[in-house]
PDB file of C-alpha atoms in Angstrom:
ATOM      1  CA  MET A  65      79.357  44.885 230.180  1.00 64.00           C
ATOM      2  CA  ARG A  66      81.982  47.379 231.337  1.00 77.00           C
ATOM      3  CA  THR A  67      84.573  48.757 228.945  1.00 83.00           C
ATOM      4  CA  SER A  68      87.474  47.122 230.784  1.00 84.00           C
ATOM      5  CA  ALA A  69      85.707  43.751 230.746  1.00 87.00           C
ATOM      6  CA  PHE A  70      85.071  43.955 227.014  1.00 89.00           C
ATOM      7  CA  VAL A  71      88.678  44.942 226.259  1.00 88.00           C
ATOM      8  CA  GLY A  72      89.769  42.055 228.448  1.00 88.00           C
ATOM      9  CA  ARG A  73      87.574  39.721 226.417  1.00 86.00           C
ATOM     10  CA  VAL A  74      89.249  40.910 223.224  1.00 88.00           C
ATOM     11  CA  LEU A  75      92.700  40.233 224.678  1.00 88.00           C
ATOM     12  CA  CYS A  76      91.561  36.889 226.054  1.00 86.00           C
ATOM     13  CA  GLY A  77      90.184  36.005 222.629  1.00 82.00           C
ATOM     14  CA  LEU A  78      93.577  36.838 221.138  1.00 83.00           C
ATOM     15  CA  ARG A  79      95.297  34.475 223.561  1.00 84.00           C
ATOM     16  CA  ILE A  80      92.764  31.663 223.180  1.00 83.00           C
ATOM     17  CA  GLY A  81      92.410  32.001 219.421  1.00 83.00           C
ATOM     18  CA  LEU A  82      96.089  31.664 218.514  1.00 85.00           C
ATOM     19  CA  PRO A  83      96.325  27.859 219.066  1.00 86.00           C
ATOM     20  CA  ASP A  84      93.039  27.339 217.183  1.00 84.00           C
ATOM     21  CA  LEU A  85      94.259  29.508 214.326  1.00 85.00           C
ATOM     22  CA  TRP A  86      97.517  27.601 214.144  1.00 84.00           C
ATOM     23  CA  ARG A  87      95.744  24.228 214.043  1.00 84.00           C
ATOM     24  CA  ALA A  88      93.285  25.434 211.395  1.00 82.00           C
ATOM     25  CA  ALA A  89      95.757  27.057 209.003  1.00 85.00           C
ATOM     26  CA  PRO A  90      99.462  26.487 209.784  1.00 88.00           C
ATOM     27  CA  VAL A  91     100.531  27.058 206.170  1.00 87.00           C
ATOM     28  CA  LEU A  92      98.619  30.349 206.044  1.00 87.00           C
ATOM     29  CA  CYS A  93     100.174  31.519 209.328  1.00 89.00           C
ATOM     30  CA  LEU A  94     103.707  30.648 208.209  1.00 90.00           C
ATOM     31  CA  GLY A  95     103.133  32.184 204.784  1.00 89.00           C
ATOM     32  CA  TYR A  96     101.870  35.437 206.242  1.00 90.00           C
ATOM     33  CA  LEU A  97     104.729  35.661 208.729  1.00 90.00           C
ATOM     34  CA  ALA A  98     107.346  34.833 206.067  1.00 91.00           C
ATOM     35  CA  LEU A  99     105.940  37.437 203.686  1.00 89.00           C
ATOM     36  CA  ASP A 100     105.731  40.013 206.474  1.00 89.00           C
ATOM     37  CA  ILE A 101     109.407  39.432 207.222  1.00 90.00           C
ATOM     38  CA  ALA A 102     110.358  39.514 203.530  1.00 89.00           C
ATOM     39  CA  THR A 103     108.637  42.846 202.911  1.00 87.00           C
ATOM     40  CA  THR A 104     110.116  44.599 205.935  1.00 88.00           C
ATOM     41  CA  PRO A 105     113.547  45.614 204.495  1.00 82.00           C
ATOM     42  CA  GLU A 106     113.490  48.969 202.743  1.00 74.00           C
ATOM     43  CA  ASP A 107     114.975  47.491 199.555  1.00 79.00           C
ATOM     44  CA  ALA A 108     112.387  44.691 199.272  1.00 83.00           C
ATOM     45  CA  PRO A 109     110.987  44.263 195.722  1.00 87.00           C
ATOM     46  CA  VAL A 110     107.587  45.902 195.264  1.00 84.00           C
ATOM     47  CA  TRP A 111     106.018  42.718 193.900  1.00 86.00           C
ATOM     48  CA  LEU A 112     106.548  41.019 197.274  1.00 86.00           C
ATOM     49  CA  PHE A 113     103.961  43.337 198.813  1.00 87.00           C
ATOM     50  CA  LEU A 114     101.179  42.347 196.422  1.00 87.00           C
ATOM     51  CA  PRO A 115     100.059  39.063 198.119  1.00 89.00           C
ATOM     52  CA  LEU A 116     100.246  40.533 201.641  1.00 88.00           C
ATOM     53  CA  PRO A 117      96.750  42.123 201.738  1.00 89.00           C
ATOM     54  CA  GLY A 118      95.184  38.902 200.459  1.00 89.00           C
ATOM     55  CA  LEU A 119      96.999  36.846 203.091  1.00 89.00           C
ATOM     56  CA  MET A 120      95.930  39.331 205.738  1.00 89.00           C
ATOM     57  CA  ALA A 121      92.298  38.961 204.672  1.00 91.00           C
ATOM     58  CA  ALA A 122      92.587  35.158 204.613  1.00 90.00           C
ATOM     59  CA  LEU A 123      94.093  35.233 208.101  1.00 90.00           C
ATOM     60  CA  ALA A 124      91.224  37.384 209.390  1.00 91.00           C
ATOM     61  CA  ILE A 125      88.569  35.141 207.771  1.00 91.00           C
ATOM     62  CA  THR A 126      90.108  32.068 209.380  1.00 90.00           C
ATOM     63  CA  TRP A 127      90.245  33.864 212.731  1.00 91.00           C
ATOM     64  CA  HIS A 128      86.552  34.776 212.528  1.00 91.00           C
ATOM     65  CA  ARG A 129      85.675  31.162 211.737  1.00 88.00           C
ATOM     66  CA  VAL A 130      87.642  29.588 214.561  1.00 87.00           C
ATOM     67  CA  ARG A 131      86.482  32.179 217.099  1.00 87.00           C
ATOM     68  CA  LEU A 132      82.823  32.438 216.078  1.00 87.00           C
ATOM     69  CA  GLY A 133      82.245  28.911 214.776  1.00 76.00           C
ATOM     70  CA  THR A 134      81.181  25.874 216.736  1.00 52.00           C
ATOM     71  CA  GLY A 135      84.596  25.441 218.324  1.00 47.00           C
ATOM     72  CA  SER A 136      85.886  22.862 215.854  1.00 43.00           C
ATOM     73  CA  THR A 137      88.814  23.969 213.725  1.00 43.00           C
ATOM     74  CA  GLY A 138      88.426  21.279 211.096  1.00 44.00           C
ATOM     75  CA  GLY A 139      87.728  22.582 207.611  1.00 48.00           C
ATOM     76  CA  GLN A 140      87.688  26.221 208.685  1.00 55.00           C
ATOM     77  CA  GLY A 141      90.935  27.181 206.982  1.00 60.00           C
ATOM     78  CA  ILE A 142      91.168  28.980 203.643  1.00 69.00           C
ATOM     79  CA  GLY A 143      91.648  27.141 200.342  1.00 68.00           C
ATOM     80  CA  LEU A 144      91.781  28.072 196.683  1.00 71.00           C
ATOM     81  CA  ARG A 145      88.008  27.659 196.513  1.00 77.00           C
ATOM     82  CA  ASP A 146      87.738  30.662 198.831  1.00 80.00           C
ATOM     83  CA  ALA A 147      89.631  33.043 196.544  1.00 86.00           C
ATOM     84  CA  GLY A 148      86.429  34.913 195.679  1.00 89.00           C
ATOM     85  CA  LEU A 149      85.519  35.247 199.354  1.00 91.00           C
ATOM     86  CA  VAL A 150      88.995  36.572 200.186  1.00 92.00           C
ATOM     87  CA  LEU A 151      88.723  39.203 197.441  1.00 92.00           C
ATOM     88  CA  ARG A 152      85.242  40.270 198.590  1.00 93.00           C
ATOM     89  CA  TYR A 153      86.407  40.438 202.206  1.00 94.00           C
ATOM     90  CA  LEU A 154      89.460  42.464 201.235  1.00 92.00           C
ATOM     91  CA  ALA A 155      87.400  44.922 199.181  1.00 92.00           C
ATOM     92  CA  ARG A 156      84.908  45.357 202.040  1.00 92.00           C
ATOM     93  CA  LEU A 157      87.746  45.720 204.554  1.00 90.00           C
ATOM     94  CA  LEU A 158      89.515  48.401 202.532  1.00 87.00           C
ATOM     95  CA  LEU A 159      86.275  50.307 202.078  1.00 87.00           C
ATOM     96  CA  LEU A 160      85.201  50.180 205.726  1.00 86.00           C
ATOM     97  CA  THR A 161      88.644  51.005 207.116  1.00 82.00           C
ATOM     98  CA  SER A 162      89.615  53.755 204.680  1.00 80.00           C
ATOM     99  CA  GLY A 163      88.902  56.430 207.290  1.00 73.00           C
ATOM    100  CA  TRP A 164      91.121  54.549 209.738  1.00 69.00           C
ATOM    101  CA  TRP A 165      94.205  53.548 207.740  1.00 70.00           C
ATOM    102  CA  GLY A 166      94.104  56.491 205.329  1.00 73.00           C
ATOM    103  CA  PRO A 167      95.457  59.062 207.839  1.00 73.00           C
ATOM    104  CA  LEU A 168      97.999  56.556 209.168  1.00 68.00           C
ATOM    105  CA  MET A 169      99.320  55.767 205.674  1.00 73.00           C
ATOM    106  CA  ALA A 170      99.446  59.486 204.900  1.00 74.00           C
ATOM    107  CA  GLY A 171     101.473  59.988 208.074  1.00 71.00           C
ATOM    108  CA  LEU A 172     103.919  57.227 207.171  1.00 68.00           C
ATOM    109  CA  ALA A 173     104.261  58.673 203.673  1.00 71.00           C
ATOM    110  CA  LEU A 174     105.094  62.078 205.138  1.00 69.00           C
ATOM    111  CA  LEU A 175     107.673  60.540 207.474  1.00 66.00           C
ATOM    112  CA  LEU A 176     109.379  58.777 204.580  1.00 64.00           C
ATOM    113  CA  ALA A 177     109.127  61.775 202.285  1.00 66.00           C
ATOM    114  CA  ALA A 178     110.691  64.030 204.882  1.00 62.00           C
ATOM    115  CA  PHE A 179     113.955  62.144 204.646  1.00 60.00           C
ATOM    116  CA  THR A 180     113.939  60.512 201.199  1.00 57.00           C
ATOM    117  CA  GLU A 181     112.563  63.286 198.945  1.00 52.00           C
ATOM    118  CA  PRO A 182     114.413  66.589 199.376  1.00 52.00           C
ATOM    119  CA  GLY A 183     112.083  69.547 199.164  1.00 48.00           C
ATOM    120  CA  VAL A 184     108.912  67.672 200.153  1.00 46.00           C
ATOM    121  CA  LEU A 185     109.197  68.958 203.698  1.00 51.00           C
ATOM    122  CA  THR A 186     111.533  71.741 204.726  1.00 52.00           C
ATOM    123  CA  LEU A 187     113.712  70.423 207.519  1.00 54.00           C
ATOM    124  CA  GLY A 188     116.451  72.371 209.186  1.00 55.00           C
ATOM    125  CA  PRO A 189     119.558  70.663 210.542  1.00 57.00           C
ATOM    126  CA  GLU A 190     118.149  70.864 214.075  1.00 59.00           C
ATOM    127  CA  VAL A 191     114.929  68.999 213.148  1.00 60.00           C
ATOM    128  CA  THR A 192     115.138  65.280 213.964  1.00 63.00           C
ATOM    129  CA  PHE A 193     113.070  62.344 212.783  1.00 62.00           C
ATOM    130  CA  LEU A 194     111.409  62.275 216.214  1.00 67.00           C
ATOM    131  CA  ASP A 195     110.320  65.903 215.769  1.00 67.00           C
ATOM    132  CA  VAL A 196     108.638  65.086 212.467  1.00 67.00           C
ATOM    133  CA  PHE A 197     107.117  61.915 213.933  1.00 70.00           C
ATOM    134  CA  ILE A 198     105.476  63.873 216.771  1.00 73.00           C
ATOM    135  CA  ARG A 199     104.116  66.563 214.451  1.00 68.00           C
ATOM    136  CA  VAL A 200     102.680  64.051 211.983  1.00 70.00           C
ATOM    137  CA  ALA A 201     101.153  61.969 214.804  1.00 71.00           C
ATOM    138  CA  LEU A 202      99.389  65.010 216.262  1.00 73.00           C
ATOM    139  CA  VAL A 203      97.615  65.542 212.938  1.00 71.00           C
ATOM    140  CA  CYS A 204      97.062  61.998 211.712  1.00 74.00           C
ATOM    141  CA  LEU A 205      96.083  60.197 214.912  1.00 72.00           C
ATOM    142  CA  PRO A 206      92.908  62.214 215.679  1.00 78.00           C
ATOM    143  CA  LEU A 207      91.678  61.648 212.111  1.00 76.00           C
ATOM    144  CA  SER A 208      92.491  57.963 212.394  1.00 73.00           C
ATOM    145  CA  VAL A 209      90.670  57.685 215.745  1.00 77.00           C
ATOM    146  CA  ALA A 210      87.470  59.104 214.244  1.00 81.00           C
ATOM    147  CA  GLY A 211      87.674  56.784 211.247  1.00 83.00           C
ATOM    148  CA  GLY A 212      88.480  53.823 213.482  1.00 84.00           C
ATOM    149  CA  TRP A 213      85.435  54.373 215.698  1.00 87.00           C
ATOM    150  CA  LEU A 214      83.148  54.496 212.656  1.00 88.00           C
ATOM    151  CA  PHE A 215      84.746  51.294 211.382  1.00 90.00           C
ATOM    152  CA  LEU A 216      84.136  49.469 214.663  1.00 92.00           C
ATOM    153  CA  ARG A 217      80.466  50.452 214.568  1.00 92.00           C
ATOM    154  CA  VAL A 218      80.005  48.650 211.239  1.00 93.00           C
ATOM    155  CA  SER A 219      82.686  45.970 211.737  1.00 94.00           C
ATOM    156  CA  PRO A 220      80.217  43.041 212.212  1.00 94.00           C
ATOM    157  CA  VAL A 221      79.850  43.141 208.425  1.00 94.00           C
ATOM    158  CA  LEU A 222      83.234  41.402 208.094  1.00 95.00           C
ATOM    159  CA  PRO A 223      82.705  38.324 210.315  1.00 93.00           C
ATOM    160  CA  GLY A 224      79.224  38.000 208.808  1.00 92.00           C
ATOM    161  CA  LEU A 225      80.813  37.679 205.375  1.00 92.00           C
ATOM    162  CA  ALA A 226      83.361  35.133 206.660  1.00 90.00           C
ATOM    163  CA  LEU A 227      80.621  33.023 208.290  1.00 89.00           C
ATOM    164  CA  GLY A 228      78.320  33.124 205.253  1.00 88.00           C
ATOM    165  CA  ARG A 229      75.781  35.297 207.078  1.00 89.00           C
ATOM    166  CA  PRO A 230      76.161  38.663 205.320  1.00 89.00           C
ATOM    167  CA  LEU A 231      75.039  41.865 207.005  1.00 90.00           C
ATOM    168  CA  SER A 232      74.425  45.260 205.505  1.00 92.00           C
ATOM    169  CA  VAL A 233      76.236  48.302 206.891  1.00 91.00           C
ATOM    170  CA  ALA A 234      72.914  49.629 208.221  1.00 93.00           C
ATOM    171  CA  GLU A 235      72.185  46.355 210.044  1.00 94.00           C
ATOM    172  CA  ALA A 236      75.652  46.343 211.602  1.00 93.00           C
ATOM    173  CA  TRP A 237      75.262  49.976 212.669  1.00 93.00           C
ATOM    174  CA  ARG A 238      71.939  49.228 214.377  1.00 93.00           C
ATOM    175  CA  ALA A 239      73.328  46.096 216.047  1.00 93.00           C
ATOM    176  CA  THR A 240      76.205  47.990 217.679  1.00 93.00           C
ATOM    177  CA  ARG A 241      73.979  50.759 219.018  1.00 91.00           C
ATOM    178  CA  GLY A 242      74.613  51.217 222.733  1.00 89.00           C
ATOM    179  CA  MET A 243      78.169  49.839 222.542  1.00 90.00           C
ATOM    180  CA  GLY A 244      79.849  53.250 222.460  1.00 87.00           C
ATOM    181  CA  ARG A 245      82.014  52.911 225.558  1.00 89.00           C
ATOM    182  CA  PRO A 246      83.269  49.356 224.932  1.00 90.00           C
ATOM    183  CA  LEU A 247      84.036  50.269 221.320  1.00 92.00           C
ATOM    184  CA  THR A 248      85.971  53.299 222.505  1.00 90.00           C
ATOM    185  CA  GLY A 249      88.056  51.053 224.757  1.00 91.00           C
ATOM    186  CA  VAL A 250      88.764  48.680 221.877  1.00 91.00           C
ATOM    187  CA  LEU A 251      89.617  51.631 219.661  1.00 90.00           C
ATOM    188  CA  LEU A 252      92.203  52.898 222.145  1.00 88.00           C
ATOM    189  CA  LEU A 253      93.751  49.431 222.128  1.00 89.00           C
ATOM    190  CA  LEU A 254      93.964  49.449 218.326  1.00 86.00           C
ATOM    191  CA  VAL A 255      95.334  53.003 218.299  1.00 81.00           C
ATOM    192  CA  LEU A 256      98.126  51.881 220.627  1.00 87.00           C
ATOM    193  CA  SER A 257      98.828  49.086 218.158  1.00 86.00           C
ATOM    194  CA  GLY A 258      99.043  51.644 215.334  1.00 80.00           C
ATOM    195  CA  VAL A 259     101.349  53.881 217.369  1.00 83.00           C
ATOM    196  CA  ALA A 260     103.577  50.867 218.049  1.00 87.00           C
ATOM    197  CA  LEU A 261     103.830  50.230 214.298  1.00 85.00           C
ATOM    198  CA  MET A 262     104.703  53.868 213.574  1.00 78.00           C
ATOM    199  CA  ALA A 263     107.290  53.798 216.362  1.00 86.00           C
ATOM    200  CA  ALA A 264     108.803  50.631 214.893  1.00 86.00           C
ATOM    201  CA  PHE A 265     109.290  52.433 211.576  1.00 82.00           C
ATOM    202  CA  ALA A 266     110.977  55.264 213.469  1.00 80.00           C
ATOM    203  CA  VAL A 267     113.316  52.807 215.209  1.00 84.00           C
ATOM    204  CA  GLN A 268     114.202  51.223 211.864  1.00 80.00           C
ATOM    205  CA  GLU A 269     115.683  54.529 210.691  1.00 74.00           C
ATOM    206  CA  ALA A 270     118.384  54.246 213.358  1.00 77.00           C
ATOM    207  CA  TYR A 271     118.566  50.494 214.029  1.00 82.00           C
ATOM    208  CA  VAL A 272     117.691  48.536 210.910  1.00 81.00           C
ATOM    209  CA  VAL A 273     117.694  44.992 212.298  1.00 84.00           C
ATOM    210  CA  LEU A 274     115.935  45.840 215.558  1.00 86.00           C
ATOM    211  CA  GLY A 275     113.445  48.097 213.790  1.00 84.00           C
ATOM    212  CA  SER A 276     112.663  45.459 211.168  1.00 88.00           C
ATOM    213  CA  GLY A 277     111.950  42.890 213.870  1.00 89.00           C
ATOM    214  CA  LEU A 278     109.714  45.326 215.713  1.00 90.00           C
ATOM    215  CA  ILE A 279     107.816  46.114 212.488  1.00 90.00           C
ATOM    216  CA  VAL A 280     107.085  42.417 211.894  1.00 91.00           C
ATOM    217  CA  LEU A 281     105.999  41.943 215.523  1.00 91.00           C
ATOM    218  CA  ALA A 282     103.831  45.074 215.560  1.00 90.00           C
ATOM    219  CA  SER A 283     102.159  44.441 212.195  1.00 89.00           C
ATOM    220  CA  THR A 284     101.430  40.768 212.918  1.00 89.00           C
ATOM    221  CA  THR A 285     100.110  41.524 216.410  1.00 90.00           C
ATOM    222  CA  GLY A 286      98.042  44.403 215.031  1.00 88.00           C
ATOM    223  CA  THR A 287      96.458  42.191 212.373  1.00 89.00           C
ATOM    224  CA  LEU A 288      95.476  39.496 214.871  1.00 91.00           C
ATOM    225  CA  LEU A 289      94.365  42.037 217.472  1.00 91.00           C
ATOM    226  CA  SER A 290      92.077  43.720 214.943  1.00 90.00           C
ATOM    227  CA  ALA A 291      90.594  40.372 213.887  1.00 91.00           C
ATOM    228  CA  SER A 292      90.052  39.436 217.539  1.00 92.00           C
ATOM    229  CA  ALA A 293      88.362  42.763 218.285  1.00 93.00           C
ATOM    230  CA  VAL A 294      86.035  42.546 215.288  1.00 94.00           C
ATOM    231  CA  SER A 295      85.139  38.948 216.174  1.00 93.00           C
ATOM    232  CA  GLU A 296      84.244  39.858 219.753  1.00 92.00           C
ATOM    233  CA  ILE A 297      82.186  42.851 218.611  1.00 94.00           C
ATOM    234  CA  HIS A 298      80.254  40.541 216.271  1.00 93.00           C
ATOM    235  CA  ARG A 299      79.750  38.024 219.083  1.00 92.00           C
ATOM    236  CA  ALA A 300      78.390  40.715 221.414  1.00 91.00           C
ATOM    237  CA  ALA A 301      76.186  42.470 218.865  1.00 91.00           C
ATOM    238  CA  ILE A 302      75.011  39.622 216.630  1.00 89.00           C
ATOM    239  CA  GLY A 303      75.954  36.304 218.264  1.00 80.00           C
ATOM    240  CA  ASP A 304      78.159  33.496 217.029  1.00 66.00           C
ATOM    241  CA  GLN A 305      77.527  30.476 214.839  1.00 55.00           C
ATOM    242  CA  ALA A 306      76.963  28.189 217.797  1.00 48.00           C
ATOM    243  CA  SER A 307      74.338  30.416 219.345  1.00 48.00           C
ATOM    244  CA  ASP A 308      72.440  33.232 217.675  1.00 44.00           C
ATOM    245  CA  HIS A 309      70.928  34.305 220.966  1.00 37.00           C
ATOM    246  CA  GLU A 310      73.985  35.805 222.631  1.00 40.00           C
ATOM    247  CA  GLY A 311      73.624  39.536 222.361  1.00 39.00           C
ATOM    248  CA  TRP A 312      75.072  42.657 223.881  1.00 38.00           C
ATOM    249  CA  GLY A 313      72.894  42.479 226.913  1.00 38.00           C
ATOM    250  CA  ASP A 314      73.866  38.885 227.746  1.00 36.00           C
TER     251      ASP A 314
END
């Protein structure tokens, strides 16, 4: 399959999966969106951020189930009984994506520090936020791209955990062998999503309301786009729950 076709399948999966996700877990979707909105203002209490990673993991698990299951959305949402699964998924996600989000978070921290902590970065009066944003992006984005590509190679581990068919990192790495070009296309798509999020933070510095809305849109879209990409990579490399015979060459 060509790179463009695979990227198109990821985007198509995003479009098709949204109604299924909504039918499977409307409370989860509303809760995630409400919390995302609540944590966007700069003066939001720190404790509001604590449930957000867990909700993000629960959203991704539900997405994997409705996209890679048998097509029925019944019973595929997340309940209290799945708390252990959500925690395991979140721990695995943080570990596998550390090379991806680490540089991005470092970049965001530098952007904030440049204007909130005097002395952290030496800025002259002629240096604008956009100047700092460009400099940080030139350093952080290449590191994030490398970490993101490694993550995509082993990403089938995550849907496997959600579907109750666990994979080791080595098995996932072997299964995605030969998918270099399609994964690179998906990675570029996710990098654009990350750039959009960083740009939204930059906009918020000048236009609080508009920037806050863009942050919510970019972060929510990025979460669902990542879940869609990982699901399609699993489908191509491993197969789905309905058919274990669909592989990369099919």
